[in-house]
Amino acid sequence: MTYKGKFRVWRGDAEGGDLQDYEVEVNEGEVVLDVIHRLQATQTPDLAVRWNCKAGKCGSCSAEINGKPKLMCMCRMNTFAEDEVVTVTPMRTFPVLRDLVTDVSFNYTKAREVPAFTPPADLKPGEYRMQQVDVERSQEFRKCIECFLCQDTCHVIRDHEENKESFSGPRFLMRIAELDMHPLDAADRQKAAQEEHGLGFCNITKCCTEVCPEHIKITDNALIPMKERVADRKYDPIVWLGNKIRRRA
Amino acid sequence: MAIGVNSPGRAQIGQKTLRTDRWWLAPLRIGVILAFFVVYATVRIFMNKWYWVDAHHYLTPLYSPCVTASCVPGSSHLGTWFGEFPRVIPFSIITFAVLAGFRGTCYYYRKAGYRSLFFAPSACAVPEPHKSYTGERKFPLVALNLHRYFFYGALIFGVLNVYDGVLAFHGEDGGFGIGLGTVIIWINLVFLWLYTLSCHACRHIVGGRLKNFSKHPLRYRYWTFVSKLNPKHGTFAMISLFTVILTDFYIMALSAGWLSDLRLFN
């Protein structure tokens, strides 16, 4: 079943741009990225689009389709009516380079700010031993493909450019949770999460979880547990008193 | 200077959102429900009447425990802890403070409230109207971190509600009996407990705060149990909201004489 799909694609760069209308052939079983490739091959050879695996595993083709942050390779065309206009724009939280390609270097800067896995000082490589039951919480977060859709949809930085300096975003707060829950990580992640990476900005509206193509429960399994761990340290006088007594004893 | 999604350097698209679905429907629906509950609960706690059905020992959860000298005879089954309250102070004020505090600081209701009442944001990828945003880092929102204390309070009130539920098996002749009120009270109890036990603070306290589950097998089992309930926390939150209203309304209707209880046994 083939039809002419109506597409509106944002074309432009940091200087400006606009939504341009196209009619492109759509075949059964295709995804939005297939149609964007056909558009590039038949009508707009200079259309810039970032992609790689076409299988939802590389996290390259992040964009906004009808206003929703999605991977173009995982958005099936049969989810739209044949006469529906499909609007494709670049992610709106990051600076645009050209057309559908954005500069996501904000995320790499934030990634570098999270200290790497820190084993206890007396453990040498090769001596790490841990049980599956202790690492499986962290393993959920290892499914992340770094598509940065969660970063794109998070209103803390999407709607407030000024917060980018003090907020690392759900992807990197999840990375901190992954390390904090790791049985052999010895670094103090909780203080850093609150004071350096802006965990307190998160108001747990769960948009990061909604858009995650890997279906990671970012809010319930990473951000809220981290908030509770921070509450242990900073906002719970009973835990504070208990720790004080235990240290004295 | 343009802000938000139209900040300099970002794609200048013009429209604030390009979403074509009915993204406004869910926050509107939840907002109406929350507003209704707030108005209903406020009216009910200031009524100071129609909370006890003496014939069947039904006590509404909004007034449990009733521990002031102002309570009607029979309803103070845990004793009288306080003297008479002035008319303007609801004598269920402590119950209300703990239960409203538990729901108000709950992670699910925070999400619902931020989306529906504060538009921060109303829906994903829909711009919020606020010019600045500081999240939960400053007073008063930083106080939401005290959720765990309200959870402890809700546990105590949950146990008291179970006691009320046991007393609600009171027959017409004074012995054992079951009425529609008993059934409604116990349905409410089930959902209240599911809501309380699926709480994120509960999940953290029973085991989530541990680094090594393998050293604490019992707490790991608790954590696994709560983790199974936790994904449905929002569902339990909304169902229990309705069951509380239903229970309270039914007992109010019996107490006021608008209805008579449908007796199933004695």
Short mmCIF file of C-alpha atoms in Angstrom, two decimals:
data_model
loop_
_atom_site.label_atom_id
_atom_site.label_comp_id
_atom_site.label_asym_id
_atom_site.label_seq_id
_atom_site.Cartn_x
_atom_site.Cartn_y
_atom_site.Cartn_z
CA MET A 1 0.00 0.00 0.00
CA THR A 2 1.66 3.18 -1.20
CA TYR A 3 0.43 6.73 -0.77
CA LYS A 4 1.70 10.29 -0.96
CA GLY A 5 2.37 11.42 2.59
CA LYS A 6 2.21 15.09 3.56
CA PHE A 7 5.32 16.19 5.42
CA ARG A 8 6.33 19.52 6.97
CA VAL A 9 10.05 19.57 7.66
CA TRP A 10 11.98 22.36 9.35
CA ARG A 11 14.75 23.65 7.10
CA GLY A 12 17.29 26.21 8.24
CA ASP A 13 20.18 26.87 10.58
CA ALA A 14 21.05 29.00 13.61
CA GLU A 15 20.38 32.16 11.59
CA GLY A 16 16.77 31.18 10.88
CA GLY A 17 14.57 28.82 8.97
CA ASP A 18 11.01 27.67 8.42
CA LEU A 19 8.73 24.68 8.03
CA GLN A 20 8.57 23.55 4.42
CA ASP A 21 5.86 21.34 2.92
CA TYR A 22 6.62 18.21 0.90
CA GLU A 23 4.69 15.31 -0.57
CA VAL A 24 6.66 12.10 -0.32
CA GLU A 25 5.91 8.50 -1.23
CA VAL A 26 5.16 6.31 1.80
CA ASN A 27 5.20 2.49 1.60
CA GLU A 28 3.78 -0.10 3.93
CA GLY A 29 5.95 -0.91 6.94
CA GLU A 30 8.04 2.25 6.75
CA VAL A 31 9.13 4.53 9.55
CA VAL A 32 9.56 8.32 9.50
CA LEU A 33 13.31 8.01 8.88
CA ASP A 34 12.65 5.98 5.70
CA VAL A 35 10.47 8.79 4.37
CA ILE A 36 13.00 11.46 5.35
CA HIS A 37 15.66 9.46 3.44
CA ARG A 38 13.36 9.26 0.41
CA LEU A 39 12.76 13.01 0.64
CA GLN A 40 16.52 13.53 0.72
CA ALA A 41 17.06 11.16 -2.22
CA THR A 42 14.32 12.54 -4.47
CA GLN A 43 13.67 16.20 -3.62
CA THR A 44 16.09 17.78 -1.14
CA PRO A 45 19.60 16.34 -1.51
CA ASP A 46 20.97 18.98 0.88
CA LEU A 47 18.60 18.03 3.75
CA ALA A 48 20.74 17.46 6.86
CA VAL A 49 19.71 14.53 9.02
CA ARG A 50 21.76 12.55 11.54
CA TRP A 51 21.23 8.79 11.55
CA ASN A 52 23.14 5.57 11.85
CA CYS A 53 21.66 2.19 12.85
CA LYS A 54 17.99 2.52 11.79
CA ALA A 55 17.19 0.09 14.60
CA GLY A 56 16.64 2.24 17.70
CA LYS A 57 20.00 1.35 19.17
CA CYS A 58 22.40 4.15 18.26
CA GLY A 59 20.34 7.13 19.42
CA SER A 60 21.34 9.31 16.45
CA CYS A 61 18.05 10.17 14.73
CA SER A 62 16.38 12.00 17.62
CA ALA A 63 13.94 14.64 16.45
CA GLU A 64 10.47 15.95 17.19
CA ILE A 65 7.62 14.42 15.24
CA ASN A 66 4.32 16.26 15.50
CA GLY A 67 5.84 18.06 18.47
CA LYS A 68 6.83 14.91 20.39
CA PRO A 69 10.47 13.96 20.99
CA LYS A 70 11.03 10.63 19.23
CA LEU A 71 13.54 8.53 17.33
CA MET A 72 12.70 8.85 13.63
CA CYS A 73 13.70 5.23 13.05
CA MET A 74 11.26 3.95 15.66
CA CYS A 75 8.24 6.04 14.64
CA ARG A 76 6.09 3.95 12.35
CA MET A 77 4.17 5.64 9.54
CA ASN A 78 1.08 3.50 10.20
CA THR A 79 0.56 5.44 13.44
CA PHE A 80 -0.55 8.40 11.28
CA ALA A 81 -3.62 8.73 9.10
CA GLU A 82 -2.79 8.86 5.37
CA ASP A 83 -4.07 12.43 5.05
CA GLU A 84 -2.36 13.59 8.25
CA VAL A 85 0.44 16.14 7.97
CA VAL A 86 3.56 14.83 9.69
CA THR A 87 5.72 17.65 11.06
CA VAL A 88 9.39 16.89 11.67
CA THR A 89 11.64 19.38 13.45
CA PRO A 90 15.02 19.19 15.16
CA MET A 91 15.16 18.82 18.95
CA ARG A 92 14.21 22.20 20.37
CA THR A 93 16.35 22.16 23.52
CA PHE A 94 19.73 22.19 21.78
CA PRO A 95 21.29 24.67 19.33
CA VAL A 96 20.50 23.79 15.73
CA LEU A 97 23.34 23.16 13.28
CA ARG A 98 21.29 22.63 10.13
CA ASP A 99 17.84 21.29 9.30
CA LEU A 100 17.21 18.29 11.59
CA VAL A 101 20.70 18.21 13.09
CA THR A 102 21.39 19.77 16.48
CA ASP A 103 24.53 20.37 18.49
CA VAL A 104 24.23 18.03 21.47
CA SER A 105 27.63 18.87 22.96
CA PHE A 106 25.86 20.18 26.12
CA ASN A 107 25.36 16.51 26.99
CA TYR A 108 29.01 15.60 26.51
CA THR A 109 30.03 18.48 28.77
CA LYS A 110 27.64 17.23 31.44
CA ALA A 111 28.86 13.65 30.99
CA ARG A 112 32.43 14.73 31.70
CA GLU A 113 31.30 16.38 34.93
CA VAL A 114 30.21 13.04 36.42
CA PRO A 115 33.25 11.30 37.96
CA ALA A 116 33.79 7.79 36.62
CA PHE A 117 33.18 4.57 38.57
CA THR A 118 35.29 4.75 41.72
CA PRO A 119 36.04 1.40 43.35
CA PRO A 120 37.25 1.20 46.97
CA ALA A 121 40.92 2.16 47.28
CA ASP A 122 41.94 -1.30 48.58
CA LEU A 123 40.44 -3.17 45.60
CA LYS A 124 42.66 -3.80 42.59
CA PRO A 125 41.37 -4.52 39.08
CA GLY A 126 40.61 -8.22 38.88
CA GLU A 127 39.50 -8.33 42.50
CA TYR A 128 36.01 -6.93 41.90
CA ARG A 129 33.38 -9.37 43.16
CA MET A 130 29.67 -8.61 43.33
CA GLN A 131 26.38 -10.43 43.24
CA GLN A 132 23.83 -10.12 40.45
CA VAL A 133 21.14 -9.05 42.90
CA ASP A 134 23.29 -6.06 43.87
CA VAL A 135 23.99 -4.81 40.35
CA GLU A 136 20.69 -5.34 38.59
CA ARG A 137 19.24 -1.96 39.58
CA SER A 138 22.19 -0.23 37.92
CA GLN A 139 21.95 -2.49 34.87
CA GLU A 140 18.56 -1.06 33.89
CA PHE A 141 20.21 2.31 33.38
CA ARG A 142 22.93 0.77 31.20
CA LYS A 143 20.27 0.28 28.51
CA CYS A 144 20.50 4.01 27.77
CA ILE A 145 21.41 4.65 24.11
CA GLU A 146 22.13 8.35 24.73
CA CYS A 147 19.59 9.63 22.24
CA PHE A 148 19.12 12.61 24.60
CA LEU A 149 15.36 12.67 24.07
CA CYS A 150 14.96 12.82 27.86
CA GLN A 151 17.25 15.85 27.95
CA ASP A 152 15.29 17.38 25.06
CA THR A 153 11.89 17.01 26.71
CA CYS A 154 12.94 18.05 30.23
CA HIS A 155 11.28 21.42 30.81
CA VAL A 156 13.99 22.49 33.27
CA ILE A 157 16.35 23.18 30.39
CA ARG A 158 13.94 23.14 27.45
CA ASP A 159 12.00 26.12 28.78
CA HIS A 160 14.81 27.73 30.76
CA GLU A 161 18.10 28.07 28.92
CA GLU A 162 19.60 29.69 32.04
CA ASN A 163 19.30 26.40 33.96
CA LYS A 164 21.66 24.53 31.63
CA GLU A 165 24.68 25.52 33.69
CA SER A 166 23.38 24.14 36.98
CA PHE A 167 21.24 21.20 35.82
CA SER A 168 22.69 18.07 34.25
CA GLY A 169 19.36 16.65 33.11
CA PRO A 170 17.71 13.24 33.56
CA ARG A 171 20.27 11.31 31.53
CA PHE A 172 23.17 12.26 33.79
CA LEU A 173 21.24 12.20 37.04
CA MET A 174 20.38 8.64 36.02
CA ARG A 175 24.09 7.98 35.46
CA ILE A 176 24.76 9.26 38.99
CA ALA A 177 22.00 6.98 40.33
CA GLU A 178 23.55 4.07 38.43
CA LEU A 179 26.88 4.67 40.16
CA ASP A 180 25.36 5.42 43.57
CA MET A 181 23.48 2.11 43.49
CA HIS A 182 26.55 0.20 42.31
CA PRO A 183 27.78 -2.11 45.10
CA LEU A 184 31.44 -1.25 44.53
CA ASP A 185 31.27 2.48 43.88
CA ALA A 186 32.81 4.38 46.76
CA ALA A 187 32.38 8.00 45.63
CA ASP A 188 29.95 10.40 47.31
CA ARG A 189 27.31 10.74 44.59
CA GLN A 190 24.42 12.00 46.69
CA LYS A 191 25.91 15.33 47.69
CA ALA A 192 27.12 15.90 44.13
CA ALA A 193 23.70 15.04 42.68
CA GLN A 194 22.02 17.75 44.73
CA GLU A 195 24.69 20.43 44.87
CA GLU A 196 26.51 20.10 41.55
CA HIS A 197 24.08 18.45 39.16
CA GLY A 198 20.83 20.12 40.20
CA LEU A 199 18.68 17.15 41.29
CA GLY A 200 16.48 19.61 43.21
CA PHE A 201 15.37 21.17 39.90
CA CYS A 202 13.60 17.95 38.95
CA ASN A 203 9.89 18.10 39.74
CA ILE A 204 9.32 14.48 38.67
CA THR A 205 6.75 15.22 35.95
CA LYS A 206 7.99 12.07 34.21
CA CYS A 207 8.40 13.43 30.68
CA CYS A 208 11.86 11.82 30.54
CA THR A 209 10.27 8.44 31.24
CA GLU A 210 7.50 9.07 28.69
CA VAL A 211 9.89 9.69 25.80
CA CYS A 212 12.58 7.09 26.60
CA PRO A 213 12.78 4.71 23.60
CA GLU A 214 14.43 2.08 25.81
CA HIS A 215 11.51 2.28 28.27
CA ILE A 216 13.84 2.91 31.19
CA LYS A 217 11.83 3.98 34.24
CA ILE A 218 14.05 7.01 34.70
CA THR A 219 11.84 8.84 37.19
CA ASP A 220 10.66 5.94 39.34
CA ASN A 221 13.87 3.94 39.40
CA ALA A 222 16.59 6.58 39.20
CA LEU A 223 15.47 10.13 39.98
CA ILE A 224 13.04 9.49 42.84
CA PRO A 225 15.38 6.98 44.57
CA MET A 226 18.15 9.57 44.26
CA LYS A 227 15.85 12.23 45.72
CA GLU A 228 15.11 9.91 48.63
CA ARG A 229 18.82 9.22 49.15
CA VAL A 230 19.49 12.95 49.16
CA ALA A 231 16.61 13.41 51.61
CA ASP A 232 18.35 10.87 53.88
CA ARG A 233 21.45 13.03 53.86
CA LYS A 234 20.05 16.52 53.81
CA TYR A 235 16.48 16.61 54.99
CA ASP A 236 16.02 13.77 57.47
CA PRO A 237 16.96 14.72 61.04
CA ILE A 238 16.22 11.19 62.30
CA VAL A 239 18.68 9.59 59.86
CA TRP A 240 21.19 12.33 60.72
CA LEU A 241 20.81 11.62 64.45
CA GLY A 242 21.02 7.85 63.92
CA ASN A 243 24.25 8.20 61.93
CA LYS A 244 25.69 10.51 64.59
CA ILE A 245 24.93 8.00 67.39
CA ARG A 246 26.25 5.07 65.33
CA ARG A 247 29.51 6.93 64.63
CA ARG A 248 29.93 7.73 68.34
CA ALA A 249 29.27 4.11 69.28
CA MET B 1 15.00 38.46 23.97
CA ALA B 2 13.34 35.18 23.05
CA ILE B 3 13.35 32.55 25.76
CA GLY B 4 12.48 28.87 26.14
CA VAL B 5 12.27 26.87 22.93
CA ASN B 6 12.90 30.05 20.95
CA SER B 7 16.16 30.86 22.76
CA PRO B 8 18.96 32.13 20.49
CA GLY B 9 20.74 29.36 18.62
CA ARG B 10 17.82 26.95 18.69
CA ALA B 11 15.68 26.24 15.64
CA GLN B 12 13.37 29.24 15.25
CA ILE B 13 10.10 27.43 14.70
CA GLY B 14 7.65 30.03 15.96
CA GLN B 15 4.87 27.89 17.38
CA LYS B 16 5.35 27.02 21.04
CA THR B 17 4.29 23.44 20.49
CA LEU B 18 3.60 21.39 17.39
CA ARG B 19 1.78 18.64 19.22
CA THR B 20 -1.38 17.67 17.39
CA ASP B 21 -2.84 15.28 19.96
CA ARG B 22 -5.19 16.33 22.77
CA TRP B 23 -2.33 16.87 25.23
CA TRP B 24 -4.47 19.21 27.33
CA LEU B 25 -7.10 16.58 28.12
CA ALA B 26 -5.20 14.55 30.75
CA PRO B 27 -4.06 17.53 32.86
CA LEU B 28 -7.53 19.06 32.60
CA ARG B 29 -9.19 15.84 33.75
CA ILE B 30 -6.77 15.36 36.65
CA GLY B 31 -7.04 19.06 37.58
CA VAL B 32 -10.84 18.83 37.78
CA ILE B 33 -10.62 15.71 39.96
CA LEU B 34 -8.04 17.29 42.30
CA ALA B 35 -10.03 20.52 42.56
CA PHE B 36 -13.21 18.56 43.30
CA PHE B 37 -11.47 16.58 46.05
CA VAL B 38 -9.95 19.71 47.62
CA VAL B 39 -13.35 21.46 47.67
CA TYR B 40 -15.17 18.33 48.92
CA ALA B 41 -12.63 17.64 51.70
CA THR B 42 -12.57 21.29 52.80
CA VAL B 43 -16.36 21.46 53.01
CA ARG B 44 -16.53 18.14 54.84
CA ILE B 45 -13.94 18.89 57.50
CA PHE B 46 -15.62 22.19 58.34
CA MET B 47 -19.05 20.55 58.62
CA ASN B 48 -18.09 18.85 61.91
CA LYS B 49 -21.12 16.55 61.66
CA TRP B 50 -22.47 13.44 59.92
CA TYR B 51 -19.33 11.39 60.33
CA TRP B 52 -20.58 8.63 62.64
CA VAL B 53 -23.37 6.07 62.24
CA ASP B 54 -24.07 4.82 65.74
CA ALA B 55 -26.36 1.94 64.70
CA HIS B 56 -23.59 0.23 62.66
CA HIS B 57 -20.43 1.80 64.11
CA TYR B 58 -19.38 3.38 60.82
CA LEU B 59 -16.82 6.17 61.17
CA THR B 60 -15.75 8.10 58.08
CA PRO B 61 -11.98 8.04 57.37
CA LEU B 62 -11.97 11.85 57.18
CA TYR B 63 -12.78 12.01 60.92
CA SER B 64 -10.83 9.00 62.13
CA PRO B 65 -9.70 8.93 64.88
CA CYS B 66 -12.27 11.17 66.54
CA VAL B 67 -10.49 12.10 69.77
CA THR B 68 -11.91 15.45 70.93
CA ALA B 69 -14.61 16.12 73.47
CA SER B 70 -16.62 17.59 70.57
CA CYS B 71 -17.07 14.16 68.96
CA VAL B 72 -20.54 12.61 69.07
CA PRO B 73 -20.99 9.81 71.64
CA GLY B 74 -19.66 6.47 70.42
CA SER B 75 -17.34 7.84 67.77
CA SER B 76 -14.42 8.34 70.17
CA HIS B 77 -13.57 4.67 70.41
CA LEU B 78 -9.91 5.50 70.94
CA GLY B 79 -10.70 7.78 73.87
CA THR B 80 -10.88 11.54 74.28
CA TRP B 81 -7.45 13.12 73.99
CA PHE B 82 -8.42 16.77 73.63
CA GLY B 83 -11.08 19.06 75.06
CA GLU B 84 -13.80 20.70 73.01
CA PHE B 85 -12.57 22.49 69.91
CA PRO B 86 -13.93 25.94 69.01
CA ARG B 87 -16.55 25.75 66.25
CA VAL B 88 -14.20 27.28 63.66
CA ILE B 89 -11.53 24.60 64.12
CA PRO B 90 -12.41 21.28 62.51
CA PHE B 91 -11.88 18.53 65.04
CA SER B 92 -10.51 16.29 62.31
CA ILE B 93 -7.73 18.82 61.74
CA ILE B 94 -4.93 16.38 62.71
CA THR B 95 -6.28 13.63 60.46
CA PHE B 96 -6.67 16.11 57.66
CA ALA B 97 -3.14 17.53 58.14
CA VAL B 98 -1.51 14.09 58.01
CA LEU B 99 -3.56 12.69 55.13
CA ALA B 100 -3.45 15.89 53.07
CA GLY B 101 0.28 16.13 53.83
CA PHE B 102 0.83 12.55 52.67
CA ARG B 103 -1.02 13.12 49.41
CA GLY B 104 0.31 16.65 48.93
CA THR B 105 3.95 15.55 49.18
CA CYS B 106 3.39 12.25 47.31
CA TYR B 107 5.50 11.91 44.15
CA TYR B 108 2.46 10.98 42.07
CA TYR B 109 0.38 13.94 43.25
CA ARG B 110 3.36 16.24 42.81
CA LYS B 111 3.50 15.20 39.17
CA ALA B 112 -0.27 15.60 38.83
CA GLY B 113 -0.26 18.98 40.57
CA TYR B 114 2.68 20.38 38.65
CA ARG B 115 1.07 19.35 35.39
CA SER B 116 -2.54 20.23 36.07
CA LEU B 117 -2.44 23.13 38.52
CA PHE B 118 0.94 24.81 37.97
CA PHE B 119 1.46 24.02 34.25
CA ALA B 120 5.10 23.18 34.94
CA PRO B 121 4.71 21.74 32.33
CA SER B 122 1.13 20.78 31.40
CA ALA B 123 2.38 18.07 29.07
CA CYS B 124 5.68 16.88 27.66
CA ALA B 125 7.25 19.24 25.11
CA VAL B 126 4.57 21.84 25.80
CA PRO B 127 6.13 25.08 27.09
CA GLU B 128 5.38 26.18 30.61
CA PRO B 129 4.25 29.81 31.09
CA HIS B 130 6.68 30.65 33.91
CA LYS B 131 9.54 33.02 33.24
CA SER B 132 11.87 31.38 35.74
CA TYR B 133 12.04 28.00 37.41
CA THR B 134 13.86 26.84 40.52
CA GLY B 135 12.22 23.45 41.05
CA GLU B 136 12.11 21.91 44.49
CA ARG B 137 15.28 23.54 45.75
CA LYS B 138 13.82 26.47 47.68
CA PHE B 139 11.20 27.09 50.35
CA PRO B 140 8.35 26.16 50.33
CA LEU B 141 8.76 23.37 47.75
CA VAL B 142 11.92 22.04 49.41
CA ALA B 143 9.60 20.89 52.23
CA LEU B 144 8.25 18.24 49.84
CA ASN B 145 11.33 16.24 50.84
CA LEU B 146 9.56 15.54 54.15
CA HIS B 147 7.26 13.07 52.39
CA ARG B 148 8.63 10.18 54.46
CA TYR B 149 7.28 11.67 57.71
CA PHE B 150 3.81 11.92 56.26
CA PHE B 151 4.24 8.31 55.14
CA TYR B 152 4.94 7.29 58.75
CA GLY B 153 1.84 9.25 59.80
CA ALA B 154 -0.24 7.61 57.06
CA LEU B 155 0.88 4.18 58.30
CA ILE B 156 -0.42 4.98 61.80
CA PHE B 157 -3.69 6.33 60.42
CA GLY B 158 -3.94 3.26 58.17
CA VAL B 159 -3.80 1.00 61.23
CA LEU B 160 -6.45 3.12 62.96
CA ASN B 161 -8.63 2.85 59.86
CA VAL B 162 -8.33 -0.95 60.00
CA TYR B 163 -9.51 -0.80 63.62
CA ASP B 164 -12.48 1.30 62.45
CA GLY B 165 -13.10 -1.29 59.76
CA VAL B 166 -13.20 -4.10 62.31
CA LEU B 167 -15.68 -2.15 64.44
CA ALA B 168 -17.83 -1.67 61.34
CA PHE B 169 -18.82 -5.36 61.55
CA HIS B 170 -21.53 -4.33 63.95
CA GLY B 171 -24.93 -5.98 63.60
CA GLU B 172 -28.41 -4.60 64.13
CA ASP B 173 -28.76 -6.59 67.37
CA GLY B 174 -25.34 -5.54 68.61
CA GLY B 175 -23.47 -8.67 67.52
CA PHE B 176 -21.68 -9.42 64.27
CA GLY B 177 -23.15 -7.93 61.12
CA ILE B 178 -22.27 -6.80 57.61
CA GLY B 179 -23.88 -3.99 55.69
CA LEU B 180 -23.11 -2.20 52.45
CA GLY B 181 -21.26 0.34 54.59
CA THR B 182 -18.93 -2.39 55.89
CA VAL B 183 -18.16 -3.48 52.33
CA ILE B 184 -17.48 0.09 51.20
CA ILE B 185 -15.27 0.74 54.22
CA TRP B 186 -13.20 -2.41 53.50
CA ILE B 187 -12.87 -1.65 49.78
CA ASN B 188 -11.58 1.76 50.79
CA LEU B 189 -9.17 0.15 53.26
CA VAL B 190 -7.73 -2.15 50.60
CA PHE B 191 -7.05 0.74 48.22
CA LEU B 192 -5.74 3.01 50.97
CA TRP B 193 -3.23 0.33 51.96
CA LEU B 194 -2.27 -0.38 48.36
CA TYR B 195 -1.69 3.35 47.88
CA THR B 196 0.32 3.66 51.11
CA LEU B 197 2.48 0.57 50.56
CA SER B 198 3.24 1.40 46.93
CA CYS B 199 4.64 4.80 47.96
CA HIS B 200 8.13 5.74 46.74
CA ALA B 201 9.24 6.70 50.27
CA CYS B 202 8.10 3.27 51.48
CA ARG B 203 10.11 1.63 48.69
CA HIS B 204 13.17 3.59 49.76
CA ILE B 205 12.75 2.93 53.47
CA VAL B 206 12.17 -0.84 53.22
CA GLY B 207 15.23 -1.44 51.09
CA GLY B 208 15.83 1.12 48.36
CA ARG B 209 18.43 2.97 50.39
CA LEU B 210 20.65 -0.15 50.60
CA LYS B 211 23.74 -0.54 48.46
CA ASN B 212 24.01 -4.32 48.88
CA PHE B 213 20.75 -6.25 48.75
CA SER B 214 22.63 -9.52 49.15
CA LYS B 215 23.53 -8.64 52.74
CA HIS B 216 19.89 -7.90 53.64
CA PRO B 217 17.75 -10.70 52.09
CA LEU B 218 14.62 -9.89 54.11
CA ARG B 219 14.68 -6.21 53.22
CA TYR B 220 15.34 -7.17 49.61
CA ARG B 221 12.13 -9.22 49.69
CA TYR B 222 10.20 -6.26 51.10
CA TRP B 223 11.73 -3.99 48.46
CA THR B 224 10.82 -6.47 45.70
CA PHE B 225 7.24 -6.59 46.97
CA VAL B 226 6.91 -2.78 47.12
CA SER B 227 8.64 -2.49 43.71
CA LYS B 228 5.86 -4.63 42.21
CA LEU B 229 3.20 -2.30 43.61
CA ASN B 230 5.09 0.91 42.91
CA PRO B 231 4.45 1.19 39.13
CA LYS B 232 0.71 1.31 39.94
CA HIS B 233 1.13 3.96 42.64
CA GLY B 234 -0.61 6.62 40.54
CA THR B 235 -3.54 4.30 39.82
CA PHE B 236 -3.91 3.45 43.51
CA ALA B 237 -3.62 7.16 44.37
CA MET B 238 -6.57 8.08 42.15
CA ILE B 239 -8.72 5.03 43.01
CA SER B 240 -8.20 5.56 46.74
CA LEU B 241 -9.15 9.23 46.32
CA PHE B 242 -12.51 8.13 44.93
CA THR B 243 -12.99 5.36 47.51
CA VAL B 244 -12.34 7.84 50.34
CA ILE B 245 -14.95 10.22 48.89
CA LEU B 246 -17.40 7.36 48.33
CA THR B 247 -16.94 6.02 51.88
CA ASP B 248 -17.28 9.45 53.42
CA PHE B 249 -20.32 10.35 51.33
CA TYR B 250 -22.08 7.05 52.10
CA ILE B 251 -21.49 7.46 55.85
CA MET B 252 -22.57 11.10 55.67
CA ALA B 253 -25.77 10.05 53.85
CA LEU B 254 -26.52 7.39 56.52
CA SER B 255 -25.68 9.71 59.38
CA ALA B 256 -27.85 12.50 57.98
CA GLY B 257 -30.73 10.10 57.42
CA TRP B 258 -30.75 10.53 53.63
CA LEU B 259 -30.26 6.76 53.17
CA SER B 260 -30.59 3.65 55.26
CA ASP B 261 -27.85 1.02 55.20
CA LEU B 262 -28.41 -2.02 53.03
CA ARG B 263 -27.84 -4.91 55.45
CA LEU B 264 -26.30 -8.06 54.04
CA PHE B 265 -26.10 -9.95 57.32
CA ASN B 266 -27.68 -8.94 60.62
#
